[in-house]
Coordinates of C-alpha atoms in Angstrom, one line a residue:
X1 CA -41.7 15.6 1.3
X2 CA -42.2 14.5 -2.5
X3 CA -45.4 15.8 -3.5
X4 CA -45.5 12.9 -6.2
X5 CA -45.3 10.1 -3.7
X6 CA -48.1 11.3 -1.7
X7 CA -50.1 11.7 -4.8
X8 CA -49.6 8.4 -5.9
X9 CA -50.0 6.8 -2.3
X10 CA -53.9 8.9 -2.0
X11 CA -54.5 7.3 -6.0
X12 CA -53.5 4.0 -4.4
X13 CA -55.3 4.1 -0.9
X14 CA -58.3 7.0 -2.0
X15 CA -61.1 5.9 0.6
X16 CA -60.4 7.5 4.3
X17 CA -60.7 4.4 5.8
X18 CA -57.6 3.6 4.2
X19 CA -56.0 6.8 5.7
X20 CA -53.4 4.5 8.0
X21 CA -52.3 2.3 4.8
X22 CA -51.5 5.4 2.9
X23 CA -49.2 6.4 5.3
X24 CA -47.8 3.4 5.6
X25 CA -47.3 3.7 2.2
X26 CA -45.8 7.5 2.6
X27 CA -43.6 6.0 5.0
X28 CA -42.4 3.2 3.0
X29 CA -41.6 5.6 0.2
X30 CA -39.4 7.9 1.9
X31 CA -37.8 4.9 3.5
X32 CA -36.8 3.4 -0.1
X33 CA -35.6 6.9 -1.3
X34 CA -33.4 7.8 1.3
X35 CA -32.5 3.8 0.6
X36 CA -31.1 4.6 -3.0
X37 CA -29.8 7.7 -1.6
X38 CA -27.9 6.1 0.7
X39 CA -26.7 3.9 -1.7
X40 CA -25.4 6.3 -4.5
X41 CA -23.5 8.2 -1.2
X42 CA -22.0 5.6 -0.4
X43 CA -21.0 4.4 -4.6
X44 CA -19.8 7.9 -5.1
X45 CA -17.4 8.1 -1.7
X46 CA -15.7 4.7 -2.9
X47 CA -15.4 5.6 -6.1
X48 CA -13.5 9.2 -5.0
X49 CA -11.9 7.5 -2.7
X50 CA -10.7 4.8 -5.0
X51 CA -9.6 7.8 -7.9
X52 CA -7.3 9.2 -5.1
X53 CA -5.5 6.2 -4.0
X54 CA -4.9 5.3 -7.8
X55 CA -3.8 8.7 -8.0
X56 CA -1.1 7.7 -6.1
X57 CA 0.5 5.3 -9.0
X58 CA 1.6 9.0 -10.2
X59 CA 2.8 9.6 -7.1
X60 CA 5.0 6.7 -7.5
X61 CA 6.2 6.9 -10.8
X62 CA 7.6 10.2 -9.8
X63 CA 9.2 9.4 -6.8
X64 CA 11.0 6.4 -8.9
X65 CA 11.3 8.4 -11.9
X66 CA 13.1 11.4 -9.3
X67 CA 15.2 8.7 -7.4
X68 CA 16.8 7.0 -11.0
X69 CA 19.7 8.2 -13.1
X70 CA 18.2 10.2 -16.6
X71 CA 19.6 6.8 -18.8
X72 CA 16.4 4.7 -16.7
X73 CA 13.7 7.1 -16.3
X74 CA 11.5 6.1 -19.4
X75 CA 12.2 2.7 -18.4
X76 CA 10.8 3.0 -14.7
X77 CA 7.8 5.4 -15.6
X78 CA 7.0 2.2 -18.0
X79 CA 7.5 -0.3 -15.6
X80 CA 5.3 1.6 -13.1
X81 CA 2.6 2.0 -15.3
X82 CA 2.9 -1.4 -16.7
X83 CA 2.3 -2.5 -12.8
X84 CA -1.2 -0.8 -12.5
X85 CA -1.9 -2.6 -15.8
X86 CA -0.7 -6.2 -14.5
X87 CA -2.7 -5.5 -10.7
X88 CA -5.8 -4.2 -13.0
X89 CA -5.6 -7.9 -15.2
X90 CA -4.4 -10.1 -12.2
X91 CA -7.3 -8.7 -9.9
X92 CA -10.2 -9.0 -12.3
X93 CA -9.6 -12.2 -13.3
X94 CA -8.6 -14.0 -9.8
X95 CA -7.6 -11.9 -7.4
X96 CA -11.3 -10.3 -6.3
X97 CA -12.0 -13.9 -6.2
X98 CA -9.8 -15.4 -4.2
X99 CA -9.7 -12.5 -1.6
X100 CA -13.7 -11.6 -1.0
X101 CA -15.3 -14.6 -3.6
X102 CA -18.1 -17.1 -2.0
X103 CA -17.5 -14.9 1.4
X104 CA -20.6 -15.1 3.9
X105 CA -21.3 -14.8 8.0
X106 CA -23.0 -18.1 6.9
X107 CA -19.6 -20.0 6.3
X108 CA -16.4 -20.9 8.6
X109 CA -12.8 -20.2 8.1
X110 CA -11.5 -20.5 4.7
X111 CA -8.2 -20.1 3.0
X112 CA -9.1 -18.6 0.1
X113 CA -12.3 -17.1 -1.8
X114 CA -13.8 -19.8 -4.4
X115 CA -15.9 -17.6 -6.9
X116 CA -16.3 -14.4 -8.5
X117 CA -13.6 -14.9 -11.3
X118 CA -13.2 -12.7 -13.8
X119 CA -15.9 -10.6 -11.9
X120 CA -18.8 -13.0 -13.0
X121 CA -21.7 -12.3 -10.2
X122 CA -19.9 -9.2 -8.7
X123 CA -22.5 -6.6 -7.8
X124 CA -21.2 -3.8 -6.2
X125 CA -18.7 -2.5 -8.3
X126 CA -17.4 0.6 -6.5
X127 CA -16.0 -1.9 -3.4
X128 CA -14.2 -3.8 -6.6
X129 CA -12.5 -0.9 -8.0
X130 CA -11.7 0.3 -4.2
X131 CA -10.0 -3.0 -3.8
X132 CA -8.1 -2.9 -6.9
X133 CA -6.7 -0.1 -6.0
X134 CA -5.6 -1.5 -2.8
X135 CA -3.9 -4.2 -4.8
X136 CA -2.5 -1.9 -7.2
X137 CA -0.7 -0.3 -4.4
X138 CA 1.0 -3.7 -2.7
X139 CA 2.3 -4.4 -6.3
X140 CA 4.0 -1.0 -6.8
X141 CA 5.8 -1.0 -3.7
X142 CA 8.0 -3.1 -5.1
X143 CA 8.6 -1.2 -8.5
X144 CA 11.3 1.3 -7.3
X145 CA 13.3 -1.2 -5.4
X146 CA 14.1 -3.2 -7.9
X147 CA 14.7 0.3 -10.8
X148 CA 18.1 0.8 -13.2
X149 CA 18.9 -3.1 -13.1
X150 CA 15.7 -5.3 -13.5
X151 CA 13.9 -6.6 -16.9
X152 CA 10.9 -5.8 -18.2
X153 CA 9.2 -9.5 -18.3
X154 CA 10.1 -9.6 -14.3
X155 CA 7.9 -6.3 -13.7
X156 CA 4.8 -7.8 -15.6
X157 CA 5.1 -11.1 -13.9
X158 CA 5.2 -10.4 -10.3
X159 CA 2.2 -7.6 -10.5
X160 CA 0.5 -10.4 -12.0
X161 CA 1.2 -13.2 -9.2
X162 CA 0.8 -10.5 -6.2
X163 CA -2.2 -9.1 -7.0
X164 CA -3.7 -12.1 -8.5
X165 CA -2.5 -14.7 -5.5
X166 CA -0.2 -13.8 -3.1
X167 CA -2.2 -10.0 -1.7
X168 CA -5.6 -11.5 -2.2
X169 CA -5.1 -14.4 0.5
X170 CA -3.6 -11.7 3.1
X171 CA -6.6 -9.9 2.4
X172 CA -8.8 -12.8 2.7
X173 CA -7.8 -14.0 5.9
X174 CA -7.8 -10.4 7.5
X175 CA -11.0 -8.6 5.8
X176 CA -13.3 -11.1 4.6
X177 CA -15.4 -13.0 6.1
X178 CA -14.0 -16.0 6.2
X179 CA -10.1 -15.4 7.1
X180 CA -9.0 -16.7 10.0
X181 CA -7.7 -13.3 11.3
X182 CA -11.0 -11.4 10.7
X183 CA -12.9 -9.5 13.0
X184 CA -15.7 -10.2 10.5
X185 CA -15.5 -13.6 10.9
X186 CA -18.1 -16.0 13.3
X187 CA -15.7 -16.7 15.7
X188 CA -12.9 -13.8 15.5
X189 CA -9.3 -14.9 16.7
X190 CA -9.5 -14.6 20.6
X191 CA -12.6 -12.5 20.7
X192 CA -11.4 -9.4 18.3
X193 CA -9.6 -10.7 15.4
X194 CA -6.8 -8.6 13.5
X195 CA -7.5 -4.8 13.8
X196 CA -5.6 -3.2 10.7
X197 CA -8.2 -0.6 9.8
X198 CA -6.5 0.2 5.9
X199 CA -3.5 -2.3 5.8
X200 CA -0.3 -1.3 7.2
X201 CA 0.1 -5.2 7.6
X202 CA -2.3 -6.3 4.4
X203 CA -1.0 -3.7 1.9
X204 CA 2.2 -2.1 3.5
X205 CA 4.1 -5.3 5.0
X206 CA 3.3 -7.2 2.1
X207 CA 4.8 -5.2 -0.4
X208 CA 7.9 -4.6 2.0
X209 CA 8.5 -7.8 2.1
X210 CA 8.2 -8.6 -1.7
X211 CA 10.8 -6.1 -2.3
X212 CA 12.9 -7.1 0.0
X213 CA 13.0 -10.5 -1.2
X214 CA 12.9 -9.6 -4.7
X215 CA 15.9 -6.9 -4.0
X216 CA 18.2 -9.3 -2.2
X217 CA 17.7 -11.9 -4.9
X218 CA 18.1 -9.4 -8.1
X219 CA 21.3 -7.8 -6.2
X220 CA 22.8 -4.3 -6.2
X221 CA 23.5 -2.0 -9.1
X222 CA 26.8 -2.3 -10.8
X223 CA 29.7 0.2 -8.4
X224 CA 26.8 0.6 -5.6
X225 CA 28.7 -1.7 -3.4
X226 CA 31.7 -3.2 -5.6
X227 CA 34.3 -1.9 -7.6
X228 CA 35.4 -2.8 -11.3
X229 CA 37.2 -6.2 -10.0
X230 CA 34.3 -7.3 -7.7
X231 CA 35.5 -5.9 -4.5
X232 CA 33.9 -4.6 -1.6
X233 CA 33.8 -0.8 -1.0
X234 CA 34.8 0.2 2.1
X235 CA 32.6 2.8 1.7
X236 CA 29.4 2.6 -0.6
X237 CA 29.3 4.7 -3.5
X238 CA 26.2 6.9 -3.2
X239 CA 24.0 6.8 -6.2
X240 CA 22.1 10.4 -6.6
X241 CA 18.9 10.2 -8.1
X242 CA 18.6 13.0 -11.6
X243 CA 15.4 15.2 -9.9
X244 CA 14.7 15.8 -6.6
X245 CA 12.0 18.1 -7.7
X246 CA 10.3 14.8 -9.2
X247 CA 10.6 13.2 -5.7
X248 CA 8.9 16.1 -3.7
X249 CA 6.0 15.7 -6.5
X250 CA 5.5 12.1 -6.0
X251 CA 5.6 12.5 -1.9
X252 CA 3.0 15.4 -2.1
X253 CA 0.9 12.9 -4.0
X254 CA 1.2 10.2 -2.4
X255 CA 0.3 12.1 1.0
X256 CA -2.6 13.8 -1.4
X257 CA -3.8 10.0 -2.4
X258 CA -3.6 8.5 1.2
X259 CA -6.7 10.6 2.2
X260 CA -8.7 8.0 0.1
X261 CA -6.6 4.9 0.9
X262 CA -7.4 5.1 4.9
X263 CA -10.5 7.7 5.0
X264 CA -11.9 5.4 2.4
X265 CA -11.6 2.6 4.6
X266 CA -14.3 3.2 6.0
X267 CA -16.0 1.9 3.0
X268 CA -19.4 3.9 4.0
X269 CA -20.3 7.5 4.5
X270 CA -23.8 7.6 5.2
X271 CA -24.3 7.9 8.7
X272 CA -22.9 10.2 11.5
X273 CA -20.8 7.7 13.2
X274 CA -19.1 6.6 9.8
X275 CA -18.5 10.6 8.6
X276 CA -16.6 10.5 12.2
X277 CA -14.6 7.8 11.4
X278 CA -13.9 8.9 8.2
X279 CA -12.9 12.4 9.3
X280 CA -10.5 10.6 12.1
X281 CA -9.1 9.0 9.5
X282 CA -8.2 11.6 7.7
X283 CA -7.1 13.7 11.0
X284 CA -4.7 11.0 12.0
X285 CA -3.2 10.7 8.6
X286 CA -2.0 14.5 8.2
X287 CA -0.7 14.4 11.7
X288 CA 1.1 10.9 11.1
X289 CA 2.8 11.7 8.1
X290 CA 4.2 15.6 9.3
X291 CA 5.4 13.9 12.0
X292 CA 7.6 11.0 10.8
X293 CA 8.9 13.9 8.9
X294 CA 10.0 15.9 11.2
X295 CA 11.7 12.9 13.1
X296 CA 13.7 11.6 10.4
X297 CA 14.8 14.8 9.2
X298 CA 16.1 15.8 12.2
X299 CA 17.4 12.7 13.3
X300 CA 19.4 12.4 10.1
X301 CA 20.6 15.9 10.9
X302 CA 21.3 15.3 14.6
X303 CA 23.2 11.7 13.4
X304 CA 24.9 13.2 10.3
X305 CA 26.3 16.3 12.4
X306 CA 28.1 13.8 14.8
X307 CA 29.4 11.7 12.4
X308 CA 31.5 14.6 10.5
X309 CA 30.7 17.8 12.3
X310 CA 28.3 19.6 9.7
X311 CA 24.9 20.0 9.9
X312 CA 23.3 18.6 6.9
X313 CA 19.8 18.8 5.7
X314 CA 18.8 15.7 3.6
X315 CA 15.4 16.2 1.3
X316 CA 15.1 12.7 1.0
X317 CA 15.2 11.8 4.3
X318 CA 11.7 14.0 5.4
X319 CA 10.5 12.5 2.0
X320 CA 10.9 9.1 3.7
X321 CA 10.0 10.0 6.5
X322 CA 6.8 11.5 6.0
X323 CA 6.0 8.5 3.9
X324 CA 6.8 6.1 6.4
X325 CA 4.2 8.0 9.1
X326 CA 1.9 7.3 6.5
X327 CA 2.3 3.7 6.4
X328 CA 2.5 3.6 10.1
X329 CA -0.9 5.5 10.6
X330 CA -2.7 3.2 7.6
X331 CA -3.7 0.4 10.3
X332 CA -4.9 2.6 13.4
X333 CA -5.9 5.6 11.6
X334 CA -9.3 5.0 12.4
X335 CA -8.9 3.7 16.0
X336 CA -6.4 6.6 17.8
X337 CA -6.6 9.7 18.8
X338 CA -4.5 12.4 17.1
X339 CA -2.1 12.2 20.2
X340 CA -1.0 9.0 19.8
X341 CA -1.2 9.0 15.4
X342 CA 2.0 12.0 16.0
X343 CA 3.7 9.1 18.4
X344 CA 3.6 6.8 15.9
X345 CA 4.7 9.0 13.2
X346 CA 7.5 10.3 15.4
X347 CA 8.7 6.6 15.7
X348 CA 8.0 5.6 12.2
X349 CA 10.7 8.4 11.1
X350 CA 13.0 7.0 13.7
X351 CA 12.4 3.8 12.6
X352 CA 13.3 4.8 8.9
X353 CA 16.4 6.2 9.3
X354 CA 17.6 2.8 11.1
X355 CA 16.5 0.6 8.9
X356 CA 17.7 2.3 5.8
X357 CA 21.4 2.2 7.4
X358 CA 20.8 -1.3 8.2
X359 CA 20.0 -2.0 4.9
X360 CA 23.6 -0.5 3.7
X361 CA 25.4 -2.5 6.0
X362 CA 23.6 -5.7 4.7
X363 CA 24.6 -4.5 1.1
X364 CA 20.9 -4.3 0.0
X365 CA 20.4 -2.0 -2.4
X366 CA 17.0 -0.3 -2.5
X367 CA 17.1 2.7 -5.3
X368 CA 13.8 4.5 -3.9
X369 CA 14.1 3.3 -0.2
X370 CA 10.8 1.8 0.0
X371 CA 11.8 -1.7 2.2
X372 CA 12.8 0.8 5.1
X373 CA 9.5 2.7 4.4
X374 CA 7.5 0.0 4.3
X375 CA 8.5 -3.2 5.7
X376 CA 9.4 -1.7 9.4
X377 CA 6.1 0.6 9.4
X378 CA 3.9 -1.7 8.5
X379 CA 5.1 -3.8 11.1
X380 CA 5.1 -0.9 13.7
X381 CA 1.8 0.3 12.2
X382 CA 0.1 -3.0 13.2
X383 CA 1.9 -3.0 16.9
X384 CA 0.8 0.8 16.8
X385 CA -3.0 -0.4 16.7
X386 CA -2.6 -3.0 19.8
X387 CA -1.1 -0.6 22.2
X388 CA -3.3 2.8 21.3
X389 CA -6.5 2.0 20.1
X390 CA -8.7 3.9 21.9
X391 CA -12.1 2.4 23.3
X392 CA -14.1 5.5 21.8
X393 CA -12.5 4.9 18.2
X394 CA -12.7 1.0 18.5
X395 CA -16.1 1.5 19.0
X396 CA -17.4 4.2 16.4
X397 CA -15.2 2.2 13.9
X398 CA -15.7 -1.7 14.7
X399 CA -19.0 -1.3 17.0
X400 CA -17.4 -2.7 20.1
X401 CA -14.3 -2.3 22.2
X402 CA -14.5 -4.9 24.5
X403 CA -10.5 -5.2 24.1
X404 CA -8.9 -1.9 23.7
X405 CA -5.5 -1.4 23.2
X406 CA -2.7 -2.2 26.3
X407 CA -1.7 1.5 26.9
X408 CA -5.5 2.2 27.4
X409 CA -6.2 -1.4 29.5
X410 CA -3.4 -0.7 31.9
X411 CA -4.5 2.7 32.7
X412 CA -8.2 1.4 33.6
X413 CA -6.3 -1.0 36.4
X414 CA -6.3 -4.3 34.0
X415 CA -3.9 -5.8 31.1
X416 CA -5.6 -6.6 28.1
X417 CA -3.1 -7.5 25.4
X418 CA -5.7 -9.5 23.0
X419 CA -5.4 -6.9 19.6
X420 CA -1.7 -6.7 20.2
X421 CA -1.6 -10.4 20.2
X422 CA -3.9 -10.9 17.1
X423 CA -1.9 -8.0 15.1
X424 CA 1.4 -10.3 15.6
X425 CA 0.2 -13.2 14.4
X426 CA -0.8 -11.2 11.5
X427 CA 2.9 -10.1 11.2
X428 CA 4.2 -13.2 11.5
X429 CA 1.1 -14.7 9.0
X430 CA 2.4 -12.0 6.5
X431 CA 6.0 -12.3 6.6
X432 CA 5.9 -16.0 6.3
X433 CA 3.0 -16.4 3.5
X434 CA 5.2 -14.1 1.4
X435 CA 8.6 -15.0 2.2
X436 CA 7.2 -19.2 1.4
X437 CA 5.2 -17.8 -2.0
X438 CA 7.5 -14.6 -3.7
X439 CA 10.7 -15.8 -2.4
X440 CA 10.8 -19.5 -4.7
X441 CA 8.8 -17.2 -7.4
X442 CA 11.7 -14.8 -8.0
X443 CA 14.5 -17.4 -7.6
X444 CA 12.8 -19.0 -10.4
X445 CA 12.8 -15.6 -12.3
X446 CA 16.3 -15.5 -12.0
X447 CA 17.1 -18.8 -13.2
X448 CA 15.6 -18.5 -16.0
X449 CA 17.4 -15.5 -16.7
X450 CA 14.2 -13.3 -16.3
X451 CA 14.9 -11.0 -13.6
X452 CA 18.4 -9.5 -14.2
X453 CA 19.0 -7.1 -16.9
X454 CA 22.0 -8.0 -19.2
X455 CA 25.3 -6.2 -17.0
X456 CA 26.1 -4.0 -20.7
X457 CA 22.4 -2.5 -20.4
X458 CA 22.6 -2.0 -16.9
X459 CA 25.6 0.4 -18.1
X460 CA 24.8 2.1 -20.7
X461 CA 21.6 2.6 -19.5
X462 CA 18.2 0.5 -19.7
X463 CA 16.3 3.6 -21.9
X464 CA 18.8 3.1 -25.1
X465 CA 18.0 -0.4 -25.0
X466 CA 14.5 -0.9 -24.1
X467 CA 13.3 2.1 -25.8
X468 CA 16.1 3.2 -28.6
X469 CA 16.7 6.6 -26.9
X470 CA 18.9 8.2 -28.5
X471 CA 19.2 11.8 -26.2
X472 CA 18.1 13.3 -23.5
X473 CA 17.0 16.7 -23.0
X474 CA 18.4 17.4 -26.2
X475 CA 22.0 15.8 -25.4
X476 CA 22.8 12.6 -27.8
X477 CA 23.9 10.0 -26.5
X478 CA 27.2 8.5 -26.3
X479 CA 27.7 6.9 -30.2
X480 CA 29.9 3.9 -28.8
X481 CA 27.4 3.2 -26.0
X482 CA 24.4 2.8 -29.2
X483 CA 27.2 0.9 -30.8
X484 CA 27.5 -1.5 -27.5
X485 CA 24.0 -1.9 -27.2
X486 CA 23.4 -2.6 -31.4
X487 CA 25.9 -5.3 -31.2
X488 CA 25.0 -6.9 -28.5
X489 CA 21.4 -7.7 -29.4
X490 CA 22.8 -8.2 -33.1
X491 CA 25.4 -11.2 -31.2
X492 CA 22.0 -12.7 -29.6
X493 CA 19.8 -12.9 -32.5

């Protein structure tokens, strides 16, 4: 006990009748210290948390700088870092308020938050960061899709209007207050409201489905699908990425940064339930992410071997997959048991491998395969949470569990289907707020000649003429490609 407290509490109450108000006063001392104790816990495990999941903007910037050809890799690590810059400007000045602003258990459903711009009357500035970095993330998705063919002005614009619009409304209406999908809210949807613990839906859908839209818009690099006269390959020239020592960096940090991203979902540390929740978090995401590894690997492997006969180990594909478990695990990581987190990896790497063929055969070209991480996982990650969350986990992490997850209400005699049924009208929420707000956004990009890079830069390379380099690694450049690019910007001015 602090020996200053009770000395201050006998000055204040010195006569022994006063002996029960001056532990009273004991009392409420120890009370308001472990009070601020609690507190700074709390500041300090969102503000960790927070430093690891923008941790992971390295992680991407690798993985994209890994996947590109050496003439783009300035250019993408700019354009990555230029996305953290735009999600840093576009959240502090509207997108905190429009996602969590005016928010109270005193208000109805709303569509969007009405104050807190620029941060005027924000408090508690570690949950701010901790959300930034959540919408740093959605934007950066996109980044590598869209790598080797896309301008600069594009980049800067779309981190702006997803982080400062499109994310912070998703967000609102699933983990405010006030969203109509909230389990937060008065009157949650059907009884329980959207379970999607760190965002495979909020964060992981939405930027799948941004670069997806953005991808199929901007179009595919120059021979990826076409020859020199504009015809179709019959079969698709693979582009090889320059490092694939860069791309095992960027996974290993991006499986590194997740701890924060869904252990720090639990936005509190200071109790034992929470420290339980937090650690299950954490439990589920290792096992997630190894498996989805494992399942695309081999699956590539088992695929690949009866398609020409030779078994053929593919780095990028346990890259992708472990990745993908991790987005699949984001949304129930807090709410299944380790069991079911490696059955949803194992699926998520399955689900991978699919999708990034179909993607081929719709001649979409993704450079860094991040639609097939993303877009299918975060769907499957939301599903995940209505048919395994466990009544145990539902109830250390959202203090009831009424509805539990089908599997689980099956095998106690009944069919409960209520979080499934609130997680897809999430999915279909997501999917059709972003496909109604990005889709017009980047046609009008393109139109006005925004998004595309000039077809001669695309060629020769967008580092010599974004950033006049003029060698890599100590070999020059081509002279006649400088020439191209001089006298092309010399023909526009």
């Amino acid at each position: 006990m602090d020996t200053d407290l009770v000395s201050s509490c006998s000055a204040s109450y010195p006569s022994a009748e006063d002996e029960l108000e001056r532990l009273q006063c004991v009392v409420d001392g120890i009370r308001n210290e472990h009070r601020g104790v609690s507190a700074g816990l709390d500041a300090f495990f969102l503000i960790f948390a927070s430093s690891l999941m923008f941790f992971m903007q390295g992680g991407f910037a690798m993985l994209c700088a890994g996947c590109v050809r050496k003439k783009n890799v300035q250019n993408t690590l700019l354009k990555n870092l230029l996305d953290a810059c735009g999600a840093a400007i576009g959240f502090w000045s509207v997108g905190y308020a429009f996602a969590y602003g005016g928010t109270s258990t005193s208000r109805g459903v709303t569509f969007i938050g009405s104050s807190n711009f620029f941060m005027m009357g924000v408090e508690n500035y570690s949950f701010w960061l901790f959300q930034f970095a959540f919408a740093a993330t959605s934007a950066t998705i996109v980044a590598g899709t869209l790598a080797e063919r896309s301008q600069m002005m594009a980049y800067m614009c779309y981190s702006l209007v997803l982080t400062g619009f499109v994310y912070p409304v998703v967000a609102h209406a699933v983990w405010s207050y006030n969203g109509f999908l909230s389990w937060r809210a008065r009157e949650p949807l059907w009884g329980i409201g959207m379970i999607d613990f760190a965002g495979s839906a909020v964060v992981h859908l939405t930027g799948g489905m941004t670069a997806i839209i953005a991808t199929k818009i901007l179009g595919p690099r120059k021979d990826r699908f076409h020859d020199e006269d504009g015809g179709v390959m019959e079969t698709p020239s693979k582009i090889v990425g320059h490092s694939t020592s860069l791309q095992v960096l960027g996974t290993f940090i991006l499986w590194f940064g997740w701890y924060g991203f869904n252990a720090g979902s639990t936005l509190h540390i200071n109790t034992e339930v929470t420290a339980r929740v937090a650690s299950v978090a954490a439990v589920s995401t290792a096992l997630a992410s190894a498996a989805g590894s494992v399942s695309s690997l081999f699956l590539s492997v088992f695929l690949t071997e009866r398609r020409t006969g030779e078994m053929i180990y593919d780095v990028s594909m346990a890259l992708n997959g472990c990745l993908s478990g991790l987005v699949s695990i984001t949304g129930g990581c807090s709410v299944v048991e380790p069991w079911a987190a490696v059955v949803i990896g194992l699926v998520s790497g399955i689900n991978y491998v699919f999708f990034s063929e179909l993607l081929i055969k719709l001649k979409i070209d993704d450079v860094v395969d991040a639609i097939p991480v993303h877009l299918p996982n975060g769907i499957w990650g939301a599903v995940a949470v209505g048919l395994f969350a466990s009544p145990r986990r539902l109830l250390d992490a959202y203090g009831q569990n009424k509805h539990v997850g089908f599997f689980y209400s099956l095998g106690s005699g009944g069919i409960d289907a209520r979080i499934l049924g609130t997680n897809l009208v999430g999915i279909v929420f997501v999917i059709a707020w972003v496909s109604l707000t990005m889709g017009p956004f980047f046609i009008l990009l393109n139109y006005a000649g925004w998004l595309r890079a000039d077809a001669l830069e695309e060629i020769v390379g967008l580092d010599i003429s974004y950033h006049g380099v003029q060698e890599y690694n100590g070999t020059a450049v081509k002279s006649e490609l400088v020439e191209m690019i001089e006298s092309m910007k010399n023909s526009d001015s």
